[in-house]
Short mmCIF file of C-alpha atoms in Angstrom, two decimals:
data_model
loop_
_atom_site.label_atom_id
_atom_site.label_comp_id
_atom_site.label_asym_id
_atom_site.label_seq_id
_atom_site.Cartn_x
_atom_site.Cartn_y
_atom_site.Cartn_z
CA GLU A 8 72.12 -16.65 81.57
CA ALA A 9 71.79 -16.78 77.80
CA GLN A 10 69.01 -19.15 76.94
CA VAL A 11 66.07 -20.14 74.78
CA THR A 12 62.95 -21.09 76.70
CA GLN A 13 59.91 -23.02 75.50
CA ASN A 14 56.55 -23.64 77.09
CA PRO A 15 54.99 -26.01 77.71
CA ARG A 16 57.57 -28.79 77.88
CA TYR A 17 54.95 -31.48 77.53
CA LEU A 18 51.51 -31.25 75.97
CA ILE A 19 48.82 -33.81 75.28
CA THR A 20 45.87 -32.59 73.26
CA VAL A 21 43.10 -33.81 70.99
CA THR A 22 42.68 -33.48 67.26
CA GLY A 23 41.45 -30.06 66.18
CA LYS A 24 42.03 -28.17 69.42
CA LYS A 25 44.14 -25.08 68.70
CA LEU A 26 47.36 -24.75 70.63
CA THR A 27 50.34 -22.45 70.89
CA VAL A 28 53.88 -23.31 71.93
CA THR A 29 55.80 -20.28 73.10
CA CYS A 30 59.48 -19.60 72.49
CA SER A 31 61.56 -16.78 73.92
CA GLN A 32 65.27 -15.92 73.72
CA ASN A 33 67.24 -13.38 75.75
CA MET A 34 70.28 -13.00 73.47
CA ASN A 35 68.89 -10.30 71.16
CA HIS A 36 69.20 -12.73 68.25
CA GLU A 37 67.70 -11.71 64.95
CA TYR A 38 67.17 -15.21 63.59
CA MET A 39 64.75 -17.71 65.12
CA SER A 40 63.53 -21.04 63.89
CA TRP A 41 61.27 -23.98 64.71
CA TYR A 42 62.21 -27.60 64.12
CA ARG A 43 60.48 -30.88 64.66
CA GLN A 44 62.38 -34.03 65.56
CA ASP A 45 61.13 -37.45 64.53
CA PRO A 46 62.95 -40.78 64.93
CA GLY A 47 65.10 -41.62 61.94
CA LEU A 48 64.50 -38.25 60.33
CA GLY A 49 66.65 -35.95 62.42
CA LEU A 50 65.42 -32.39 62.79
CA ARG A 51 63.44 -30.68 60.06
CA GLN A 52 62.81 -26.98 59.87
CA ILE A 53 59.17 -25.84 60.08
CA TYR A 54 59.41 -22.05 59.89
CA TYR A 55 62.06 -19.45 60.41
CA SER A 56 62.24 -15.71 60.98
CA MET A 57 65.04 -13.39 59.91
CA ASN A 58 63.77 -10.55 62.09
CA VAL A 59 60.62 -8.92 63.49
CA GLU A 60 57.70 -9.29 61.10
CA VAL A 61 59.83 -11.36 58.68
CA THR A 62 58.95 -15.04 58.56
CA ASP A 63 59.20 -17.76 55.94
CA LYS A 64 58.45 -21.44 55.44
CA GLY A 65 60.98 -24.11 56.12
CA ASP A 66 60.87 -27.66 54.84
CA VAL A 67 57.71 -28.92 56.59
CA PRO A 68 55.40 -25.92 57.18
CA GLU A 69 52.01 -27.55 56.51
CA GLY A 70 49.65 -27.30 59.48
CA TYR A 71 51.72 -24.69 61.33
CA LYS A 72 51.73 -20.93 61.71
CA VAL A 73 54.17 -18.55 63.35
CA SER A 74 54.40 -14.89 64.20
CA ARG A 75 57.26 -12.56 65.11
CA LYS A 76 55.87 -9.40 66.65
CA GLU A 77 58.75 -8.95 69.07
CA LYS A 78 62.40 -9.79 68.59
CA ARG A 79 62.58 -12.12 71.57
CA ASN A 80 59.42 -14.18 70.95
CA PHE A 81 58.55 -16.64 68.20
CA PRO A 82 55.42 -18.68 69.00
CA LEU A 83 54.42 -21.77 67.04
CA ILE A 84 50.69 -22.14 66.41
CA LEU A 85 48.83 -25.29 65.48
CA GLU A 86 45.32 -24.16 64.59
CA SER A 87 43.91 -27.66 64.03
CA PRO A 88 46.39 -30.24 65.29
CA SER A 89 46.35 -33.73 63.83
CA PRO A 90 47.98 -36.97 65.06
CA ASN A 91 50.77 -36.69 62.46
CA GLN A 92 51.95 -33.57 64.29
CA THR A 93 52.84 -35.65 67.31
CA SER A 94 56.53 -34.92 67.64
CA LEU A 95 59.29 -33.27 69.63
CA TYR A 96 59.57 -29.58 68.81
CA PHE A 97 62.59 -27.33 69.22
CA CYS A 98 62.91 -23.60 68.98
CA ALA A 99 66.31 -22.16 68.12
CA SER A 100 67.93 -18.78 67.66
CA SER A 101 71.14 -17.39 66.24
CA ALA A 102 72.78 -14.10 65.39
CA THR A 103 72.87 -13.47 61.67
CA SER A 104 75.70 -10.96 61.68
CA GLY A 105 79.26 -12.10 61.10
CA ARG A 106 80.34 -15.60 60.20
CA SER A 107 79.12 -17.37 63.31
CA TYR A 108 76.01 -19.42 62.61
CA GLU A 109 75.71 -21.81 65.55
CA GLN A 110 72.16 -22.01 66.80
CA TYR A 111 71.05 -22.10 70.41
CA PHE A 112 68.25 -24.53 71.11
CA GLY A 113 65.48 -24.57 73.63
CA PRO A 114 64.81 -27.65 75.80
CA GLY A 115 62.07 -28.98 73.53
CA THR A 116 58.31 -29.47 73.70
CA ARG A 117 56.96 -32.97 73.43
CA LEU A 118 53.53 -32.82 71.79
CA THR A 119 51.08 -35.69 71.59
CA VAL A 120 47.92 -35.31 69.52
CA THR A 121 45.28 -38.00 70.03
CA ALA B 3 69.40 -31.15 46.84
CA GLN B 4 71.22 -30.36 50.03
CA SER B 5 71.52 -33.25 52.43
CA VAL B 6 73.44 -34.70 55.31
CA ALA B 7 73.90 -38.40 55.96
CA GLN B 8 74.95 -40.18 59.12
CA PRO B 9 75.40 -43.77 57.96
CA GLU B 10 75.35 -45.34 61.42
CA ASP B 11 72.24 -45.26 63.58
CA GLN B 12 74.26 -46.46 66.54
CA VAL B 13 77.91 -46.54 67.56
CA LYS B 14 79.13 -48.56 70.52
CA VAL B 15 82.57 -48.16 72.05
CA ALA B 16 84.26 -49.08 75.29
CA GLU B 17 85.28 -46.36 77.71
CA GLY B 18 88.82 -45.20 77.03
CA ASN B 19 88.76 -46.24 73.38
CA PRO B 20 88.72 -43.74 70.53
CA LEU B 21 85.39 -42.99 68.92
CA THR B 22 84.30 -41.84 65.49
CA VAL B 23 80.83 -40.74 64.42
CA LYS B 24 80.56 -40.43 60.67
CA CYS B 25 78.93 -37.69 58.61
CA THR B 26 78.84 -36.97 54.89
CA TYR B 27 77.19 -34.04 53.18
CA SER B 28 75.97 -32.90 49.80
CA VAL B 29 75.55 -29.16 49.24
CA SER B 30 76.11 -26.58 46.55
CA GLY B 31 78.62 -23.94 47.46
CA ASN B 32 80.89 -23.83 50.48
CA PRO B 33 79.42 -25.69 53.45
CA TYR B 34 79.35 -24.57 57.03
CA LEU B 35 79.36 -27.79 59.08
CA PHE B 36 78.28 -28.37 62.65
CA TRP B 37 78.03 -31.07 65.25
CA TYR B 38 75.43 -30.98 67.99
CA VAL B 39 74.82 -33.34 70.89
CA GLN B 40 71.50 -34.15 72.53
CA TYR B 41 71.35 -35.65 75.99
CA PRO B 42 68.11 -37.33 77.16
CA ASN B 43 65.29 -34.85 77.77
CA ARG B 44 67.50 -31.95 76.77
CA GLY B 45 67.80 -29.63 73.82
CA LEU B 46 70.66 -29.73 71.36
CA GLN B 47 74.01 -28.39 72.45
CA PHE B 48 76.57 -27.01 70.04
CA LEU B 49 79.84 -28.98 69.96
CA LEU B 50 81.91 -27.54 67.13
CA LYS B 51 81.81 -26.09 63.67
CA TYR B 52 83.84 -25.82 60.50
CA ILE B 53 83.61 -22.57 58.58
CA THR B 54 86.96 -22.26 56.86
CA GLY B 55 90.66 -22.75 57.54
CA ASP B 56 92.23 -25.73 59.28
CA ASN B 57 90.52 -28.99 58.40
CA LEU B 58 90.81 -30.27 61.97
CA VAL B 59 88.42 -28.47 64.26
CA LYS B 60 88.48 -28.75 68.04
CA GLY B 61 85.36 -28.30 70.10
CA SER B 62 83.77 -28.82 73.49
CA TYR B 63 84.33 -31.79 75.84
CA GLY B 64 87.46 -32.97 74.00
CA PHE B 65 85.71 -33.60 70.69
CA GLU B 66 87.22 -32.77 67.34
CA ALA B 67 86.13 -33.17 63.74
CA GLU B 68 87.96 -33.50 60.47
CA PHE B 69 86.68 -31.78 57.35
CA ASN B 70 87.50 -33.61 54.13
CA LYS B 71 86.38 -31.71 51.06
CA SER B 72 87.25 -34.42 48.53
CA GLN B 73 85.25 -37.02 50.44
CA THR B 74 82.56 -34.52 51.50
CA SER B 75 82.85 -35.78 55.05
CA PHE B 76 82.97 -34.24 58.49
CA HIS B 77 83.54 -37.08 60.97
CA LEU B 78 83.39 -36.44 64.71
CA LYS B 79 86.17 -37.94 66.80
CA LYS B 80 87.41 -38.23 70.34
CA PRO B 81 90.66 -39.92 71.37
CA SER B 82 89.31 -41.44 74.58
CA ALA B 83 85.58 -41.97 75.11
CA LEU B 84 83.81 -41.43 78.43
CA VAL B 85 80.60 -43.06 79.63
CA SER B 86 79.18 -39.52 79.95
CA ASP B 87 79.63 -39.07 76.17
CA SER B 88 76.68 -41.42 75.62
CA ALA B 89 74.09 -39.33 73.78
CA LEU B 90 72.52 -38.65 70.39
CA TYR B 91 74.80 -36.81 67.97
CA PHE B 92 73.66 -34.77 65.00
CA CYS B 93 75.68 -33.51 62.08
CA ALA B 94 74.29 -30.46 60.29
CA VAL B 95 75.17 -28.20 57.39
CA SER B 96 74.34 -24.60 56.71
CA VAL B 97 75.18 -23.01 53.40
CA TYR B 98 76.50 -19.48 53.76
CA GLY B 99 73.96 -17.17 52.19
CA ASN B 100 71.01 -14.89 52.64
CA GLN B 101 68.90 -17.34 54.58
CA GLY B 102 71.00 -17.00 57.66
CA GLY B 103 71.34 -19.98 59.91
CA LYS B 104 69.15 -22.63 58.27
CA LEU B 105 70.47 -26.00 59.32
CA ILE B 106 69.99 -29.26 57.49
CA PHE B 107 70.42 -32.16 59.89
CA GLY B 108 71.43 -35.75 59.52
CA GLN B 109 69.20 -38.37 61.10
CA GLY B 110 71.36 -38.69 64.19
CA THR B 111 73.72 -41.31 65.60
CA GLU B 112 73.25 -42.77 69.05
CA LEU B 113 76.59 -43.15 70.80
CA SER B 114 76.80 -45.70 73.58
CA VAL B 115 79.96 -45.84 75.69
CA LYS B 116 80.21 -48.85 77.98
CA PRO B 117 82.37 -48.97 81.12
#
């Protein structure tokens, strides 16, 4: 089954404690992206990756890091989480070839930073 | 600046009635437009998209959307709503270019369909 998986689904942590949210896709997609969803703001892009070892900032990158060492994985790293990073996070992937740009989303990770 | 607006935070309709969820956009260049749906505790699911061609686009679960270039709108419609359509709906735009599939989302519209 074609899918994007994220782990963990729920995470409660304290300010300053480094954490990583994993994302993996099994569709051989080149493009992967992280979004955060906040009420009234929709989804905003944090970082994206066009391919292995190619990453770039999205609209709200402050406080986040990413890496793309393998095509299927795109982890999101919060080295020193703060309460304003409490949010619902989604990983997504899409194929960049051709004219089809729909993205496939993971189930989400709800993060609470206290 | 590129943006998407969904002017209604919430839309309420009775089951069996037609529904419309509104979306307007502002982008430079030709827009690629999308609708996604989010059910509680789930990720976003792709409903439909407009890339080019016919202004009326048909998608999953009986939904359709009408692209109107002069009004820069891409409203989501369904002729007969179901209770199971109750969810959060997002309109998004992606400009065709080198950045691949970057999506700019509206703030979302909560659709509530009552029996």
